[in-house]
């Protein structure tokens, strides 16, 4: 078991802002472990409730299984005072193997990302998550996104059968589902906002029991990100809307110019902040020089 029992992990993750560190690469697209560790050390000076290693923003889909393990181990080694979540995905057999590897690496829990490619019947999705939960004693958070569309009945079944199923991350904006889960399960789960640029939805999601979200912006503007989260949790609507208007809306305008820029713009944000993390790996593409220049002007206003 990790440093947190599943119920302790659920409480810890829901108590503050979460983030997904990018995975640093060299110019040749190799994992740059030294730069990644330095990034974690920089982020550790700011107040967050947990870090998700090798997640979507960390380009999980472009990492080998060995690289995922290396990233998780580096994160566990550097981050000792808050929960560290590993990552699992692809087919069920691979997801179980990655979950066990995260547990062996010392992770406190694991984020179960959507299975690769195929369409999924609801029973199959249940079996997928159930086998991952049954394979470990660390906490499991499922990511409701893309082809991994969990029904309320499946989430309730998992919550009833597996004490280490602790969280539900929404990347679809399924308001009916979130309202249903919050009404039926209450704080049995931690509900995490997981849409791209989650700050956009943070204030209305709070009313649905979503007390936290994964901030990619935290990578390059950690103070801004934590201040924004504080404004959300205090219900400061004016402050939230001002920050959305002045930074998030123009940031999204750049993000939406190309598919996959939801990750690319975060690495570009680090370049803009003077702490480059290297290029994204194909099949993603980096921002153009003109877009990076535009983003840099925007980022400099908030760092």
C-alpha atoms as a printed R data frame, in Angstrom:
    type eleno elety resid chain resno       x      y       z
1   ATOM     1    CA   UNK     A     1   0.000  0.000   0.000
2   ATOM     2    CA   UNK     A     2   1.112  3.563  -0.638
3   ATOM     3    CA   UNK     A     3   1.654  6.211   1.993
4   ATOM     4    CA   UNK     A     4  -2.108  6.839   2.168
5   ATOM     5    CA   UNK     A     5  -4.862  4.327   2.797
6   ATOM     6    CA   UNK     A     6  -7.561  4.645   0.108
7   ATOM     7    CA   UNK     A     7  -9.959  6.617   2.306
8   ATOM     8    CA   UNK     A     8  -7.143  8.919   3.392
9   ATOM     9    CA   UNK     A     9  -6.129  9.381  -0.225
10  ATOM    10    CA   UNK     A    10  -9.685 10.290  -1.234
11  ATOM    11    CA   UNK     A    11  -9.833 12.975   1.446
12  ATOM    12    CA   UNK     A    12  -6.383 14.333   0.623
13  ATOM    13    CA   UNK     A    13  -7.033 14.650  -3.113
14  ATOM    14    CA   UNK     A    14 -10.330 16.432  -2.577
15  ATOM    15    CA   UNK     A    15  -8.874 19.025  -0.223
16  ATOM    16    CA   UNK     A    16  -6.970 21.156  -2.723
17  ATOM    17    CA   UNK     A    17  -5.793 21.777  -6.257
18  ATOM    18    CA   UNK     A    18  -4.350 18.887  -8.291
19  ATOM    19    CA   UNK     A    19  -1.905 18.956 -11.171
20  ATOM    20    CA   UNK     A    20  -0.401 16.739 -13.859
21  ATOM    21    CA   UNK     A    21   3.268 17.557 -14.463
22  ATOM    22    CA   UNK     A    22   4.424 17.501 -18.065
23  ATOM    23    CA   UNK     A    23   7.027 14.881 -18.937
24  ATOM    24    CA   UNK     A    24  10.246 16.560 -20.005
25  ATOM    25    CA   UNK     A    25  12.000 15.519 -23.196
26  ATOM    26    CA   UNK     A    26  15.297 16.245 -24.872
27  ATOM    27    CA   UNK     A    27  15.515 17.612 -28.413
28  ATOM    28    CA   UNK     A    28  15.757 13.970 -29.546
29  ATOM    29    CA   UNK     A    29  12.502 13.152 -27.682
30  ATOM    30    CA   UNK     A    30  14.152 11.067 -24.965
31  ATOM    31    CA   UNK     A    31  12.857 11.397 -21.414
32  ATOM    32    CA   UNK     A    32  14.881 14.100 -19.639
33  ATOM    33    CA   UNK     A    33  14.787 12.844 -16.071
34  ATOM    34    CA   UNK     A    34  17.056 15.530 -14.613
35  ATOM    35    CA   UNK     A    35  14.900 18.317 -16.046
36  ATOM    36    CA   UNK     A    36  11.733 16.560 -14.893
37  ATOM    37    CA   UNK     A    37  13.043 16.235 -11.347
38  ATOM    38    CA   UNK     A    38  14.023 19.910 -11.328
39  ATOM    39    CA   UNK     A    39  10.488 20.761 -12.441
40  ATOM    40    CA   UNK     A    40   9.015 18.752  -9.570
41  ATOM    41    CA   UNK     A    41  11.306 20.524  -7.126
42  ATOM    42    CA   UNK     A    42  10.114 23.877  -8.479
43  ATOM    43    CA   UNK     A    43   6.443 22.906  -8.181
44  ATOM    44    CA   UNK     A    44   6.895 21.576  -4.651
45  ATOM    45    CA   UNK     A    45   7.182 25.146  -3.377
46  ATOM    46    CA   UNK     A    46   3.499 25.710  -4.170
47  ATOM    47    CA   UNK     A    47   0.429 24.386  -2.413
48  ATOM    48    CA   UNK     A    48  -1.295 21.515  -4.204
49  ATOM    49    CA   UNK     A    49  -3.085 18.445  -2.873
50  ATOM    50    CA   UNK     A    50  -1.577 15.858  -5.208
51  ATOM    51    CA   UNK     A    51   0.374 15.233  -8.405
52  ATOM    52    CA   UNK     A    52  -0.552 12.756 -11.155
53  ATOM    53    CA   UNK     A    53   2.598 11.421 -12.793
54  ATOM    54    CA   UNK     A    54   2.616 10.449 -16.479
55  ATOM    55    CA   UNK     A    55  -1.017 11.463 -16.943
56  ATOM    56    CA   UNK     A    56  -2.619 12.930 -20.029
57  ATOM    57    CA   UNK     A    57  -0.707 16.207 -19.731
58  ATOM    58    CA   UNK     A    58   2.362 14.065 -19.075
59  ATOM    59    CA   UNK     A    59   1.897 12.374 -22.482
60  ATOM    60    CA   UNK     A    60   1.084  8.934 -21.055
61  ATOM    61    CA   UNK     A    61  -0.032  7.842 -24.520
62  ATOM    62    CA   UNK     A    62   3.468  8.531 -25.921
63  ATOM    63    CA   UNK     A    63   5.489  6.863 -23.163
64  ATOM    64    CA   UNK     A    64   6.680  3.286 -23.072
65  ATOM    65    CA   UNK     A    65   5.691  1.197 -20.052
66  ATOM    66    CA   UNK     A    66   9.282  1.432 -18.792
67  ATOM    67    CA   UNK     A    67   9.191  5.213 -19.157
68  ATOM    68    CA   UNK     A    68   5.913  5.421 -17.233
69  ATOM    69    CA   UNK     A    69   7.565  3.450 -14.439
70  ATOM    70    CA   UNK     A    70  10.616  5.722 -14.480
71  ATOM    71    CA   UNK     A    71   8.454  8.864 -14.360
72  ATOM    72    CA   UNK     A    72   6.374  7.528 -11.472
73  ATOM    73    CA   UNK     A    73   9.460  6.472  -9.515
74  ATOM    74    CA   UNK     A    74  11.081  9.873 -10.016
75  ATOM    75    CA   UNK     A    75   7.917 11.590  -8.818
76  ATOM    76    CA   UNK     A    76   7.616  9.412  -5.714
77  ATOM    77    CA   UNK     A    77  11.268 10.085  -4.962
78  ATOM    78    CA   UNK     A    78  10.932 13.878  -5.270
79  ATOM    79    CA   UNK     A    79   7.439 14.425  -3.825
80  ATOM    80    CA   UNK     A    80   7.180 13.154  -0.274
81  ATOM    81    CA   UNK     A    81   4.607 15.386   1.445
82  ATOM    82    CA   UNK     A    82   1.534 15.012  -0.819
83  ATOM    83    CA   UNK     A    83  -0.024 12.078  -2.694
84  ATOM    84    CA   UNK     A    84   1.531 10.869  -5.934
85  ATOM    85    CA   UNK     A    85  -0.726  9.101  -8.419
86  ATOM    86    CA   UNK     A    86   0.591  6.743 -11.058
87  ATOM    87    CA   UNK     A    87  -1.033  6.029 -14.417
88  ATOM    88    CA   UNK     A    88  -2.605  3.020 -16.126
89  ATOM    89    CA   UNK     A    89  -4.364  2.517 -19.422
90  ATOM    90    CA   UNK     A    90  -4.564  0.634 -22.735
91  ATOM    91    CA   UNK     A    91  -6.132 -2.846 -22.553
92  ATOM    92    CA   UNK     A    92  -7.104 -4.412 -19.249
93  ATOM    93    CA   UNK     A    93  -4.070 -6.705 -18.991
94  ATOM    94    CA   UNK     A    94  -1.736 -3.775 -19.608
95  ATOM    95    CA   UNK     A    95  -3.692 -1.552 -17.228
96  ATOM    96    CA   UNK     A    96  -3.343 -4.144 -14.457
97  ATOM    97    CA   UNK     A    97   0.393 -4.446 -15.116
98  ATOM    98    CA   UNK     A    98   0.845 -0.669 -15.054
99  ATOM    99    CA   UNK     A    99  -1.202 -0.407 -11.864
100 ATOM   100    CA   UNK     A   100   0.950 -3.009 -10.139
101 ATOM   101    CA   UNK     A   101   4.074 -1.225 -11.375
102 ATOM   102    CA   UNK     A   102   2.830  2.072  -9.914
103 ATOM   103    CA   UNK     A   103   2.156  0.382  -6.594
104 ATOM   104    CA   UNK     A   104   5.626 -1.198  -6.624
105 ATOM   105    CA   UNK     A   105   7.115  2.211  -7.381
106 ATOM   106    CA   UNK     A   106   5.520  3.615  -4.240
107 ATOM   107    CA   UNK     A   107   2.635  5.557  -5.778
108 ATOM   108    CA   UNK     A   108  -0.282  6.247  -3.467
109 ATOM   109    CA   UNK     A   109  -2.878  5.563  -6.133
110 ATOM   110    CA   UNK     A   110  -3.413  5.277  -9.856
111 ATOM   111    CA   UNK     A   111  -5.411  7.108 -12.512
112 ATOM   112    CA   UNK     A   112  -7.109  4.672 -14.872
113 ATOM   113    CA   UNK     A   113  -7.140  6.335 -18.274
114 ATOM   114    CA   UNK     A   114  -9.522  5.252 -21.070
115 ATOM   115    CA   UNK     A   115  -8.717  1.962 -22.823
116 ATOM   116    CA   UNK     A   116  -7.036  2.235 -26.172
117 ATOM   117    CA   UNK     A   117  -9.104  2.741 -29.330
118 ATOM   118    CA   UNK     A   118 -12.002  0.337 -29.149
119 ATOM   119    CA   UNK     A   119 -15.660  1.026 -28.423
120 ATOM   120    CA   UNK     A   120 -16.761 -0.399 -25.093
121 ATOM   121    CA   UNK     A   121 -19.902 -2.111 -23.817
122 ATOM   122    CA   UNK     A   122 -20.823 -1.045 -20.301
123 ATOM   123    CA   UNK     A   123 -20.174 -4.492 -18.837
124 ATOM   124    CA   UNK     A   124 -16.749 -4.538 -20.441
125 ATOM   125    CA   UNK     A   125 -15.940 -1.127 -18.972
126 ATOM   126    CA   UNK     A   126 -17.019 -2.394 -15.565
127 ATOM   127    CA   UNK     A   127 -14.780 -5.476 -15.929
128 ATOM   128    CA   UNK     A   128 -11.886 -3.252 -16.991
129 ATOM   129    CA   UNK     A   129 -12.099 -1.029 -13.906
130 ATOM   130    CA   UNK     A   130 -12.977 -3.919 -11.603
131 ATOM   131    CA   UNK     A   131  -9.926 -5.954 -12.585
132 ATOM   132    CA   UNK     A   132  -7.679 -2.946 -12.004
133 ATOM   133    CA   UNK     A   133  -9.214 -2.327  -8.568
134 ATOM   134    CA   UNK     A   134  -8.930 -6.004  -7.658
135 ATOM   135    CA   UNK     A   135  -5.271 -6.106  -8.677
136 ATOM   136    CA   UNK     A   136  -4.052 -3.639  -6.048
137 ATOM   137    CA   UNK     A   137  -4.671 -2.150  -2.621
138 ATOM   138    CA   UNK     A   138  -3.824  1.433  -3.633
139 ATOM   139    CA   UNK     A   139  -6.559  3.901  -4.517
140 ATOM   140    CA   UNK     A   140  -7.988  3.957  -8.035
141 ATOM   141    CA   UNK     A   141  -9.479  6.999  -9.813
142 ATOM   142    CA   UNK     A   142 -11.261  6.367 -13.118
143 ATOM   143    CA   UNK     A   143 -11.138  8.883 -15.958
144 ATOM   144    CA   UNK     A   144 -14.567  9.388 -17.537
145 ATOM   145    CA   UNK     A   145 -13.547 10.522 -21.014
146 ATOM   146    CA   UNK     A   146 -13.631  9.555 -24.695
147 ATOM   147    CA   UNK     A   147 -14.675  5.882 -25.002
148 ATOM   148    CA   UNK     A   148 -14.600  5.330 -21.223
149 ATOM   149    CA   UNK     A   149 -18.128  6.589 -20.491
150 ATOM   150    CA   UNK     A   150 -19.161  5.187 -17.139
151 ATOM   151    CA   UNK     A   151 -22.863  5.034 -16.282
152 ATOM   152    CA   UNK     A   152 -24.072  5.932 -12.802
153 ATOM   153    CA   UNK     A   153 -24.958  2.268 -12.238
154 ATOM   154    CA   UNK     A   154 -21.428  1.119 -13.070
155 ATOM   155    CA   UNK     A   155 -19.822  3.754 -10.847
156 ATOM   156    CA   UNK     A   156 -22.130  2.819  -7.984
157 ATOM   157    CA   UNK     A   157 -21.366 -0.880  -8.493
158 ATOM   158    CA   UNK     A   158 -17.624 -0.242  -8.405
159 ATOM   159    CA   UNK     A   159 -17.989  1.919  -5.286
160 ATOM   160    CA   UNK     A   160 -19.956 -0.829  -3.542
161 ATOM   161    CA   UNK     A   161 -17.598 -3.654  -4.459
162 ATOM   162    CA   UNK     A   162 -14.155 -2.044  -4.179
163 ATOM   163    CA   UNK     A   163 -13.151  0.075  -1.164
164 ATOM   164    CA   UNK     A   164 -10.052  1.228  -3.064
165 ATOM   165    CA   UNK     A   165 -12.157  2.731  -5.849
166 ATOM   166    CA   UNK     A   166 -11.967  6.289  -4.556
167 ATOM   167    CA   UNK     A   167 -12.419  8.778  -7.373
168 ATOM   168    CA   UNK     A   168 -14.172  9.848 -10.523
169 ATOM   169    CA   UNK     A   169 -12.520 12.283 -12.912
170 ATOM   170    CA   UNK     A   170 -14.903 13.828 -15.438
171 ATOM   171    CA   UNK     A   171 -13.539 14.751 -18.855
172 ATOM   172    CA   UNK     A   172 -16.869 14.819 -20.691
173 ATOM   173    CA   UNK     A   173 -18.921 17.472 -18.852
174 ATOM   174    CA   UNK     A   174 -21.763 15.097 -18.101
175 ATOM   175    CA   UNK     A   175 -23.784 17.284 -15.733
176 ATOM   176    CA   UNK     A   176 -26.607 14.776 -15.264
177 ATOM   177    CA   UNK     A   177 -24.158 12.054 -14.321
178 ATOM   178    CA   UNK     A   178 -22.211 14.229 -11.883
179 ATOM   179    CA   UNK     A   179 -25.404 15.401 -10.217
180 ATOM   180    CA   UNK     A   180 -26.617 11.802  -9.927
181 ATOM   181    CA   UNK     A   181 -23.342 10.530  -8.469
182 ATOM   182    CA   UNK     A   182 -23.122 13.365  -5.973
183 ATOM   183    CA   UNK     A   183 -26.717 12.795  -4.884
184 ATOM   184    CA   UNK     A   184 -26.389  9.023  -4.557
185 ATOM   185    CA   UNK     A   185 -22.802  8.550  -3.405
186 ATOM   186    CA   UNK     A   186 -21.948 11.862  -1.748
187 ATOM   187    CA   UNK     A   187 -18.405 11.881  -0.414
188 ATOM   188    CA   UNK     A   188 -17.876  8.161  -1.014
189 ATOM   189    CA   UNK     A   189 -15.827  9.365  -4.016
190 ATOM   190    CA   UNK     A   190 -13.668 12.362  -4.744
191 ATOM   191    CA   UNK     A   191 -14.949 14.107  -7.883
192 ATOM   192    CA   UNK     A   192 -12.257 15.687 -10.056
193 ATOM   193    CA   UNK     A   193 -12.729 18.100 -12.920
194 ATOM   194    CA   UNK     A   194 -10.792 16.752 -15.873
195 ATOM   195    CA   UNK     A   195 -11.804 18.735 -18.931
196 ATOM   196    CA   UNK     A   196  -9.050 20.501 -20.898
197 ATOM   197    CA   UNK     A   197  -8.227 23.786 -19.156
198 ATOM   198    CA   UNK     A   198 -10.347 22.721 -16.193
199 ATOM   199    CA   UNK     A   199 -10.342 26.218 -14.707
200 ATOM   200    CA   UNK     A   200 -13.076 27.116 -17.190
201 ATOM   201    CA   UNK     A   201 -15.553 24.819 -15.448
202 ATOM   202    CA   UNK     A   202 -14.299 25.027 -11.872
203 ATOM   203    CA   UNK     A   203 -16.893 27.371 -10.405
204 ATOM   204    CA   UNK     A   204 -20.067 25.674 -11.715
205 ATOM   205    CA   UNK     A   205 -18.598 22.222 -11.058
206 ATOM   206    CA   UNK     A   206 -18.164 23.112  -7.402
207 ATOM   207    CA   UNK     A   207 -21.954 23.109  -7.037
208 ATOM   208    CA   UNK     A   208 -21.969 19.484  -8.229
209 ATOM   209    CA   UNK     A   209 -19.571 18.306  -5.538
210 ATOM   210    CA   UNK     A   210 -16.457 18.605  -7.711
211 ATOM   211    CA   UNK     A   211 -14.170 20.117  -5.095
212 ATOM   212    CA   UNK     A   212 -11.001 19.891  -7.133
213 ATOM   213    CA   UNK     A   213  -9.667 19.698 -10.668
214 ATOM   214    CA   UNK     A   214  -6.433 18.987 -12.500
215 ATOM   215    CA   UNK     A   215  -4.689 22.216 -13.442
216 ATOM   216    CA   UNK     A   216  -2.317 21.994 -16.391
217 ATOM   217    CA   UNK     A   217  -1.681 25.745 -16.046
218 ATOM   218    CA   UNK     A   218  -0.055 24.998 -12.681
219 ATOM   219    CA   UNK     A   219   2.950 23.691 -14.627
220 ATOM   220    CA   UNK     A   220   3.995 27.130 -15.863
221 ATOM   221    CA   UNK     A   221   2.018 29.576 -13.689
222 ATOM   222    CA   UNK     A   222   1.727 27.856 -10.309
223 ATOM   223    CA   UNK     A   223   1.014 30.968  -8.261
224 ATOM   224    CA   UNK     A   224  -1.716 32.074 -10.651
225 ATOM   225    CA   UNK     A   225  -3.221 28.573 -10.607
226 ATOM   226    CA   UNK     A   226  -3.323 28.313  -6.821
227 ATOM   227    CA   UNK     A   227  -4.764 31.820  -6.479
228 ATOM   228    CA   UNK     A   228  -7.456 30.959  -9.024
229 ATOM   229    CA   UNK     A   229  -8.328 27.791  -7.106
230 ATOM   230    CA   UNK     A   230  -8.572 29.790  -3.881
231 ATOM   231    CA   UNK     A   231 -10.995 32.183  -5.581
232 ATOM   232    CA   UNK     A   232 -13.114 29.245  -6.747
233 ATOM   233    CA   UNK     A   233 -13.261 27.629  -3.310
234 ATOM   234    CA   UNK     A   234 -14.136 30.930  -1.621
235 ATOM   235    CA   UNK     A   235 -16.899 31.580  -4.160
236 ATOM   236    CA   UNK     A   236 -15.315 34.828  -5.347
237 ATOM   237    CA   UNK     A   237 -17.232 34.979  -8.618
238 ATOM   238    CA   UNK     A   238 -15.851 38.375  -9.633
239 ATOM   239    CA   UNK     A   239 -12.237 37.256  -9.206
240 ATOM   240    CA   UNK     A   240 -12.855 34.010 -11.086
241 ATOM   241    CA   UNK     A   241 -14.545 35.752 -14.014
242 ATOM   242    CA   UNK     A   242 -11.846 38.418 -14.189
243 ATOM   243    CA   UNK     A   243  -9.137 35.765 -14.372
244 ATOM   244    CA   UNK     A   244 -11.085 33.787 -16.956
245 ATOM   245    CA   UNK     A   245 -11.517 36.868 -19.119
246 ATOM   246    CA   UNK     A   246  -7.942 38.135 -18.826
247 ATOM   247    CA   UNK     A   247  -6.051 34.862 -19.184
248 ATOM   248    CA   UNK     A   248  -8.032 31.657 -19.635
249 ATOM   249    CA   UNK     A   249 -10.245 32.758 -22.546
250 ATOM   250    CA   UNK     A   250  -7.344 34.007 -24.727
251 ATOM   251    CA   UNK     A   251  -5.319 30.943 -23.690
252 ATOM   252    CA   UNK     A   252  -8.140 28.671 -24.870
253 ATOM   253    CA   UNK     A   253  -8.305 30.564 -28.169
254 ATOM   254    CA   UNK     A   254  -4.714 29.498 -28.868
255 ATOM   255    CA   UNK     A   255  -5.290 25.966 -27.550
256 ATOM   256    CA   UNK     A   256  -8.216 25.383 -29.907
257 ATOM   257    CA   UNK     A   257  -6.323 26.140 -33.113
258 ATOM   258    CA   UNK     A   258  -5.054 22.586 -33.524
259 ATOM   259    CA   UNK     A   259  -6.125 19.176 -32.284
260 ATOM   260    CA   UNK     A   260  -3.819 18.033 -29.483
261 ATOM   261    CA   UNK     A   261  -2.817 21.524 -28.442
262 ATOM   262    CA   UNK     A   262  -4.326 20.863 -25.009
263 ATOM   263    CA   UNK     A   263  -1.002 19.223 -24.141
264 ATOM   264    CA   UNK     A   264   1.254 21.136 -26.522
265 ATOM   265    CA   UNK     A   265   0.261 24.514 -25.110
266 ATOM   266    CA   UNK     A   266   1.298 23.467 -21.612
267 ATOM   267    CA   UNK     A   267   4.826 22.655 -22.711
268 ATOM   268    CA   UNK     A   268   4.821 25.889 -24.701
269 ATOM   269    CA   UNK     A   269   3.721 27.684 -21.538
270 ATOM   270    CA   UNK     A   270   6.822 26.399 -19.772
271 ATOM   271    CA   UNK     A   271   8.974 27.712 -22.618
272 ATOM   272    CA   UNK     A   272   7.170 31.044 -22.318
273 ATOM   273    CA   UNK     A   273   7.880 31.076 -18.585
274 ATOM   274    CA   UNK     A   274  11.591 30.470 -19.146
275 ATOM   275    CA   UNK     A   275  11.548 26.856 -17.914
276 ATOM   276    CA   UNK     A   276  11.378 24.796 -21.131
277 ATOM   277    CA   UNK     A   277  10.320 21.155 -20.954
278 ATOM   278    CA   UNK     A   278  11.292 20.161 -24.481
279 ATOM   279    CA   UNK     A   279   9.069 19.313 -27.437
280 ATOM   280    CA   UNK     A   280   5.981 17.128 -27.410
281 ATOM   281    CA   UNK     A   281   6.317 13.694 -28.929
282 ATOM   282    CA   UNK     A   282   4.526 12.782 -32.168
283 ATOM   283    CA   UNK     A   283   1.727 12.351 -32.971
284 ATOM   284    CA   UNK     A   284   1.300 15.702 -31.189
285 ATOM   285    CA   UNK     A   285   2.809 18.849 -32.682
286 ATOM   286    CA   UNK     A   286   4.279 21.913 -31.014
287 ATOM   287    CA   UNK     A   287   2.865 25.397 -31.317
288 ATOM   288    CA   UNK     A   288   4.100 27.474 -34.254
289 ATOM   289    CA   UNK     A   289   6.633 30.220 -33.585
290 ATOM   290    CA   UNK     A   290   3.914 32.845 -34.001
291 ATOM   291    CA   UNK     A   291   1.616 31.035 -31.569
292 ATOM   292    CA   UNK     A   292   4.438 30.650 -29.050
293 ATOM   293    CA   UNK     A   293   5.144 34.372 -29.283
294 ATOM   294    CA   UNK     A   294   1.483 35.149 -28.691
295 ATOM   295    CA   UNK     A   295   1.352 32.758 -25.753
296 ATOM   296    CA   UNK     A   296   4.540 34.210 -24.276
297 ATOM   297    CA   UNK     A   297   3.023 37.689 -24.211
298 ATOM   298    CA   UNK     A   298   0.013 36.253 -22.401
299 ATOM   299    CA   UNK     A   299   1.979 34.144 -19.912
300 ATOM   300    CA   UNK     A   300   4.249 37.018 -18.941
301 ATOM   301    CA   UNK     A   301   1.194 38.827 -17.579
302 ATOM   302    CA   UNK     A   302   0.506 36.126 -14.983
303 ATOM   303    CA   UNK     A   303   3.914 34.884 -13.812
